[in-house]
């Protein structure tokens, strides 16, 4: 009887740990492309699992969390313009989670691009561009 209790407890803990895994339906990849002597285009690609989506960087107030990028200030580079999003996989539709608000979101993959200029005094140095981004993702209910 004691053996059955021990097995039951072990089985319960293993089942709990299986169900409590953190979902990470979006994988981010980063790349850069030289576009001029001291100018680069930073490319942020979000590969999104099937049945998941992330929201656009432009969302109306009161809506879902927009995909947002934050760049640390630095004397090594300066941002050129705002970050752009590629509209290839973008869908604009009513969002039932937000009272049928019209929102844009990405399925499968989202690509964001930011141009930067490396300051000439620092052009010979390697530097790390500290970036942070926030995004909301959700599971699509296909029922």
XYZ file of N, CA and C in Angstrom:
429
model
N 0.823 -1.192 0.000
C 0.000 0.000 0.000
C 0.868 1.256 0.000
N 1.938 1.241 0.774
C 2.850 2.371 0.853
C 3.499 2.633 -0.519
N 3.818 1.574 -1.241
C 4.408 1.699 -2.569
C 3.446 2.407 -3.507
N 2.164 2.084 -3.444
C 1.160 2.721 -4.306
C 1.045 4.208 -3.999
N 1.127 4.586 -2.724
C 1.082 6.001 -2.355
C 2.277 6.753 -2.940
N 3.446 6.171 -2.795
C 4.663 6.806 -3.313
C 4.569 6.959 -4.829
N 4.145 5.905 -5.521
C 3.993 5.976 -6.974
C 2.950 7.017 -7.365
N 1.859 7.085 -6.636
C 0.814 8.067 -6.914
C 1.349 9.491 -6.769
N 2.094 9.744 -5.695
C 2.654 11.071 -5.452
C 3.658 11.431 -6.544
N 4.538 10.512 -6.880
C 5.516 10.772 -7.946
C 4.820 11.033 -9.270
N 3.810 10.241 -9.579
C 3.062 10.433 -10.820
C 2.371 11.791 -10.829
N 1.810 12.195 -9.714
C 1.122 13.484 -9.615
C 2.079 14.639 -9.865
N 3.275 14.583 -9.257
C 4.250 15.653 -9.469
C 4.738 15.701 -10.909
N 4.967 14.567 -11.514
C 5.437 14.567 -12.904
C 4.348 15.093 -13.830
N 3.092 14.795 -13.576
C 1.994 15.302 -14.397
C 1.869 16.811 -14.242
N 2.031 17.308 -13.021
C 1.950 18.738 -12.767
C 3.069 19.473 -13.491
N 4.271 18.934 -13.470
C 5.383 19.620 -14.134
C 5.222 19.605 -15.646
N 4.612 18.581 -16.191
C 4.370 18.532 -17.638
C 3.371 19.612 -18.027
N 2.319 19.780 -17.250
C 1.287 20.757 -17.578
C 1.689 22.187 -17.271
N 2.708 22.408 -16.492
C 3.076 23.765 -16.111
C 4.233 24.317 -16.935
N 4.519 23.740 -18.079
C 5.588 24.250 -18.927
C 5.192 25.604 -19.499
N 6.152 26.489 -19.643
C 5.899 27.818 -20.166
C 5.838 27.747 -21.690
N 4.773 28.316 -22.245
C 4.643 28.366 -23.699
C 5.447 29.530 -24.239
N 6.176 29.291 -25.288
C 6.906 30.341 -25.986
C 6.593 30.216 -27.469
N 5.430 30.723 -27.879
C 4.981 30.543 -29.254
C 5.651 31.467 -30.273
N 6.526 32.359 -29.802
C 7.204 33.285 -30.712
C 8.702 33.182 -30.490
N 9.444 32.956 -31.565
C 10.909 32.920 -31.502
C 11.435 34.112 -32.284
N 12.283 34.907 -31.649
C 12.844 36.101 -32.282
C 14.244 35.825 -32.812
N 14.518 36.339 -34.012
C 15.844 36.275 -34.625
C 16.247 37.685 -35.025
N 17.552 37.971 -34.955
C 18.057 39.308 -35.240
C 19.146 39.232 -36.300
N 19.119 40.216 -37.194
C 20.115 40.277 -38.249
C 20.355 41.746 -38.575
N 21.388 42.021 -39.359
C 21.638 43.384 -39.814
C 22.147 43.338 -41.239
N 21.887 44.434 -41.945
C 22.322 44.538 -43.335
C 22.951 45.916 -43.520
N 24.165 45.947 -44.068
C 24.839 47.217 -44.321
C 24.188 47.880 -45.530
N 23.762 49.140 -45.369
C 23.102 49.835 -46.479
C 23.897 51.042 -46.972
N 24.902 51.439 -46.212
C 25.754 52.557 -46.591
C 27.031 52.439 -45.757
N 27.963 53.376 -45.936
C 29.234 53.288 -45.234
C 29.072 53.099 -43.722
N 28.255 53.911 -43.095
C 28.052 53.827 -41.652
C 26.594 53.559 -41.279
N 25.790 53.116 -42.232
C 24.373 52.899 -41.968
C 24.020 51.424 -42.132
N 23.174 50.978 -41.219
C 22.762 49.572 -41.206
C 21.251 49.496 -41.029
N 20.702 48.412 -41.511
C 19.305 48.116 -41.248
C 19.256 46.916 -40.311
N 18.672 47.117 -39.143
C 18.511 46.034 -38.180
C 17.204 45.319 -38.497
N 17.248 44.008 -38.528
C 16.078 43.221 -38.911
C 15.703 42.306 -37.747
N 14.482 42.455 -37.270
C 13.944 41.662 -36.164
C 12.834 40.784 -36.734
N 13.026 39.477 -36.691
C 12.055 38.547 -37.264
C 11.439 37.699 -36.159
N 10.120 37.714 -36.101
C 9.378 36.902 -35.137
C 8.770 35.726 -35.889
N 9.229 34.517 -35.584
C 8.624 33.306 -36.141
C 7.550 32.859 -35.162
N 6.311 32.818 -35.634
C 5.147 32.608 -34.779
C 4.585 31.213 -35.025
N 4.384 30.471 -33.947
C 3.829 29.115 -34.046
C 2.431 29.135 -34.657
N 2.023 28.026 -35.291
C 0.654 27.927 -35.823
C -0.381 28.155 -34.715
N -1.476 28.756 -35.079
C -2.586 29.078 -34.171
C -2.255 30.158 -33.146
N -1.176 30.900 -33.372
C -0.806 32.018 -32.513
C -0.632 33.257 -33.375
N -0.672 34.434 -32.750
C -0.477 35.696 -33.464
C 0.145 36.705 -32.513
N 0.773 37.756 -33.081
C 1.216 38.905 -32.281
C 0.603 40.151 -32.917
N 0.425 41.173 -32.102
C -0.189 42.411 -32.578
C 0.835 43.316 -33.250
N 0.335 44.204 -34.077
C 1.137 45.195 -34.779
C 1.770 46.161 -33.786
N 2.670 47.009 -34.277
C 3.282 48.025 -33.422
C 2.360 49.228 -33.253
N 1.320 49.304 -34.068
C 0.358 50.398 -33.958
C -0.998 49.829 -33.575
N -1.414 50.128 -32.360
C -2.698 49.666 -31.832
C -3.372 50.858 -31.161
N -4.666 50.999 -31.381
C -5.404 52.103 -30.769
C -5.450 51.968 -29.249
N -5.611 53.107 -28.578
C -5.718 53.125 -27.125
C -6.907 52.274 -26.681
N -6.705 51.530 -25.626
C -7.758 50.666 -25.119
C -7.740 49.283 -25.742
N -6.804 49.073 -26.657
C -6.701 47.785 -27.328
C -5.644 46.895 -26.696
N -5.217 45.883 -27.433
C -4.199 44.960 -26.913
C -2.825 45.622 -26.820
N -1.881 44.909 -26.230
C -0.509 45.406 -26.110
C 0.153 45.361 -27.485
N 0.618 46.503 -27.943
C 1.291 46.581 -29.241
C 2.701 46.015 -29.118
N 3.235 45.507 -30.222
C 4.641 45.109 -30.252
C 5.464 46.389 -30.180
N 6.348 46.470 -29.199
C 7.079 47.700 -28.930
C 8.565 47.410 -28.791
N 9.383 48.250 -29.389
C 10.832 48.114 -29.318
C 11.400 49.307 -28.565
N 12.359 49.040 -27.686
C 13.064 50.085 -26.948
C 14.556 49.926 -27.221
N 15.207 51.029 -27.578
C 16.649 51.011 -27.834
C 17.337 51.882 -26.794
N 18.409 51.385 -26.206
C 19.176 52.159 -25.234
C 19.859 53.320 -25.933
N 19.899 54.461 -25.253
C 20.619 55.599 -25.812
C 22.106 55.302 -25.787
N 22.799 55.770 -26.831
C 24.228 55.491 -26.928
C 24.892 56.549 -27.797
N 26.165 56.808 -27.517
C 26.930 57.716 -28.371
C 27.531 56.952 -29.549
N 27.312 55.639 -29.612
C 27.869 54.804 -30.680
C 27.006 54.797 -31.940
N 25.738 55.108 -31.804
C 24.826 55.060 -32.949
C 23.666 56.027 -32.731
N 22.948 56.278 -33.818
C 21.703 57.033 -33.715
C 20.669 56.344 -34.591
N 19.432 56.367 -34.140
C 18.344 55.768 -34.895
C 17.965 56.683 -36.050
N 17.629 56.100 -37.177
C 17.168 56.858 -38.335
C 15.694 56.523 -38.534
N 14.836 57.477 -38.233
C 13.398 57.251 -38.384
C 12.857 56.280 -37.343
N 11.649 55.803 -37.607
C 10.989 54.866 -36.706
C 11.110 53.447 -37.237
N 10.880 52.505 -36.363
C 10.904 51.104 -36.778
C 9.725 50.856 -37.720
N 9.982 50.089 -38.758
C 8.949 49.776 -39.753
C 8.571 48.313 -39.632
N 7.315 48.008 -39.904
C 6.877 46.620 -39.896
C 6.492 46.215 -41.313
N 6.876 45.009 -41.681
C 6.559 44.459 -42.991
C 5.124 43.949 -42.952
N 4.318 44.315 -43.923
C 2.893 43.972 -43.885
C 2.558 42.654 -44.592
N 3.567 41.861 -44.968
C 3.310 40.634 -45.732
C 2.363 39.685 -45.004
N 2.588 39.400 -43.743
C 1.737 38.469 -42.994
C 0.772 39.185 -42.056
N 0.544 40.476 -42.287
C -0.338 41.252 -41.427
C -1.790 41.081 -41.868
N -2.643 40.895 -40.883
C -4.083 40.801 -41.128
C -4.748 41.853 -40.256
N -5.649 42.642 -40.840
C -6.406 43.634 -40.085
C -7.841 43.158 -40.021
N -8.332 42.989 -38.775
C -9.672 42.430 -38.594
C -10.229 42.821 -37.236
N -11.503 42.526 -37.040
C -12.124 42.755 -35.740
C -11.531 41.789 -34.728
N -11.270 42.315 -33.539
C -10.708 41.492 -32.470
C -11.778 41.269 -31.403
N -12.335 40.054 -31.328
C -13.395 39.800 -30.347
C -12.943 39.929 -28.895
N -11.654 39.764 -28.634
C -11.146 39.907 -27.265
C -11.189 41.361 -26.786
N -11.300 42.309 -27.728
C -11.314 43.733 -27.399
C -12.533 44.410 -28.015
N -13.706 43.842 -27.754
C -14.980 44.431 -28.135
C -15.063 44.750 -29.626
N -14.570 43.844 -30.442
C -14.589 43.962 -31.908
C -13.834 45.180 -32.435
N -12.838 45.639 -31.684
C -11.962 46.713 -32.157
C -11.208 46.208 -33.387
N -10.995 47.067 -34.359
C -10.222 46.703 -35.542
C -8.743 46.800 -35.176
N -8.026 45.679 -35.297
C -6.598 45.650 -34.977
C -5.842 44.922 -36.084
N -4.556 45.201 -36.153
C -3.683 44.493 -37.086
C -2.813 43.541 -36.291
N -2.640 42.343 -36.823
C -1.825 41.330 -36.160
C -1.126 40.480 -37.197
N -0.119 39.766 -36.733
C 0.691 38.931 -37.615
C 0.494 37.464 -37.283
N 0.410 36.657 -38.322
C 0.382 35.209 -38.195
C 1.635 34.663 -38.887
N 2.141 33.551 -38.427
C 3.293 32.848 -39.008
C 4.614 33.585 -38.823
N 4.721 34.817 -39.309
C 5.984 35.553 -39.199
C 5.732 37.048 -39.266
N 6.499 37.805 -38.483
C 6.462 39.264 -38.523
C 7.892 39.753 -38.650
N 8.094 40.755 -39.497
C 9.428 41.315 -39.708
C 9.369 42.816 -39.424
N 10.284 43.268 -38.574
C 10.396 44.675 -38.215
C 11.809 45.126 -38.572
N 11.924 46.378 -39.075
C 13.235 46.886 -39.504
C 13.459 48.281 -38.946
N 14.700 48.501 -38.485
C 15.092 49.797 -37.960
C 16.438 50.185 -38.562
N 16.511 51.383 -39.128
C 17.781 51.869 -39.672
C 18.539 52.609 -38.572
N 19.861 52.403 -38.555
C 20.737 53.080 -37.601
C 21.973 53.594 -38.330
N 22.546 54.631 -37.764
C 23.814 55.143 -38.266
C 24.848 54.994 -37.164
N 25.961 54.352 -37.493
C 27.059 54.205 -36.547
C 27.858 55.503 -36.586
N 28.127 56.078 -35.417
C 28.869 57.328 -35.336
C 30.318 57.067 -35.752
N 30.851 57.901 -36.633
C 32.175 57.663 -37.230
C 33.276 57.445 -36.203
N 33.266 58.167 -35.096
C 34.303 57.989 -34.078
C 34.294 56.576 -33.511
N 33.162 55.918 -33.605
C 33.025 54.581 -33.028
C 32.915 53.497 -34.099
N 33.125 53.870 -35.348
C 32.903 52.928 -36.446
C 33.852 51.733 -36.392
N 35.047 51.910 -35.865
C 36.015 50.818 -35.821
C 35.786 49.896 -34.622
N 34.939 50.320 -33.681
C 34.702 49.527 -32.475
C 33.526 48.575 -32.673
N 33.607 47.473 -32.002
C 32.450 46.583 -31.928
C 31.561 47.117 -30.817
N 30.263 47.065 -31.013
C 29.371 47.516 -29.956
C 28.150 46.612 -29.913
N 27.543 46.630 -28.789
C 26.356 45.824 -28.570
C 25.161 46.759 -28.486
N 24.236 46.587 -29.365
C 23.035 47.398 -29.369
C 22.044 46.771 -28.389
N 21.875 47.411 -27.247
C 20.929 46.899 -26.263
C 19.521 47.219 -26.734
N 18.705 46.202 -26.817
C 17.350 46.416 -27.264
C 16.411 45.620 -26.380
N 15.237 46.164 -26.224
C 14.189 45.475 -25.496
C 12.945 45.570 -26.350
N 12.132 44.561 -26.280
C 10.870 44.641 -26.994
C 9.808 43.911 -26.204
N 8.614 44.397 -26.365
C 7.474 43.797 -25.689
C 6.436 43.473 -26.740
N 5.783 42.360 -26.552
C 4.728 42.001 -27.490
C 3.712 41.135 -26.770
N 2.517 41.154 -27.296
C 1.461 40.296 -26.753
C 1.157 39.240 -27.799
N 1.030 38.026 -27.363
C 0.646 36.967 -28.279
C -0.544 36.235 -27.673
N -1.301 35.628 -28.522
C -2.461 34.920 -28.021
C -2.759 33.738 -28.907
N -3.476 32.791 -28.343
C -3.881 31.575 -29.037
C -5.165 31.867 -29.792
N -5.220 31.427 -31.036
C -6.409 31.622 -31.857
C -7.373 30.468 -31.616
N -8.595 30.788 -31.259
C -9.615 29.769 -31.028
C -10.284 29.465 -32.368
N -10.055 28.284 -32.907
C -10.578 27.920 -34.208
C -11.932 27.202 -34.128
N -12.593 27.240 -32.949
C -13.876 26.558 -32.835
C -15.017 27.436 -33.262
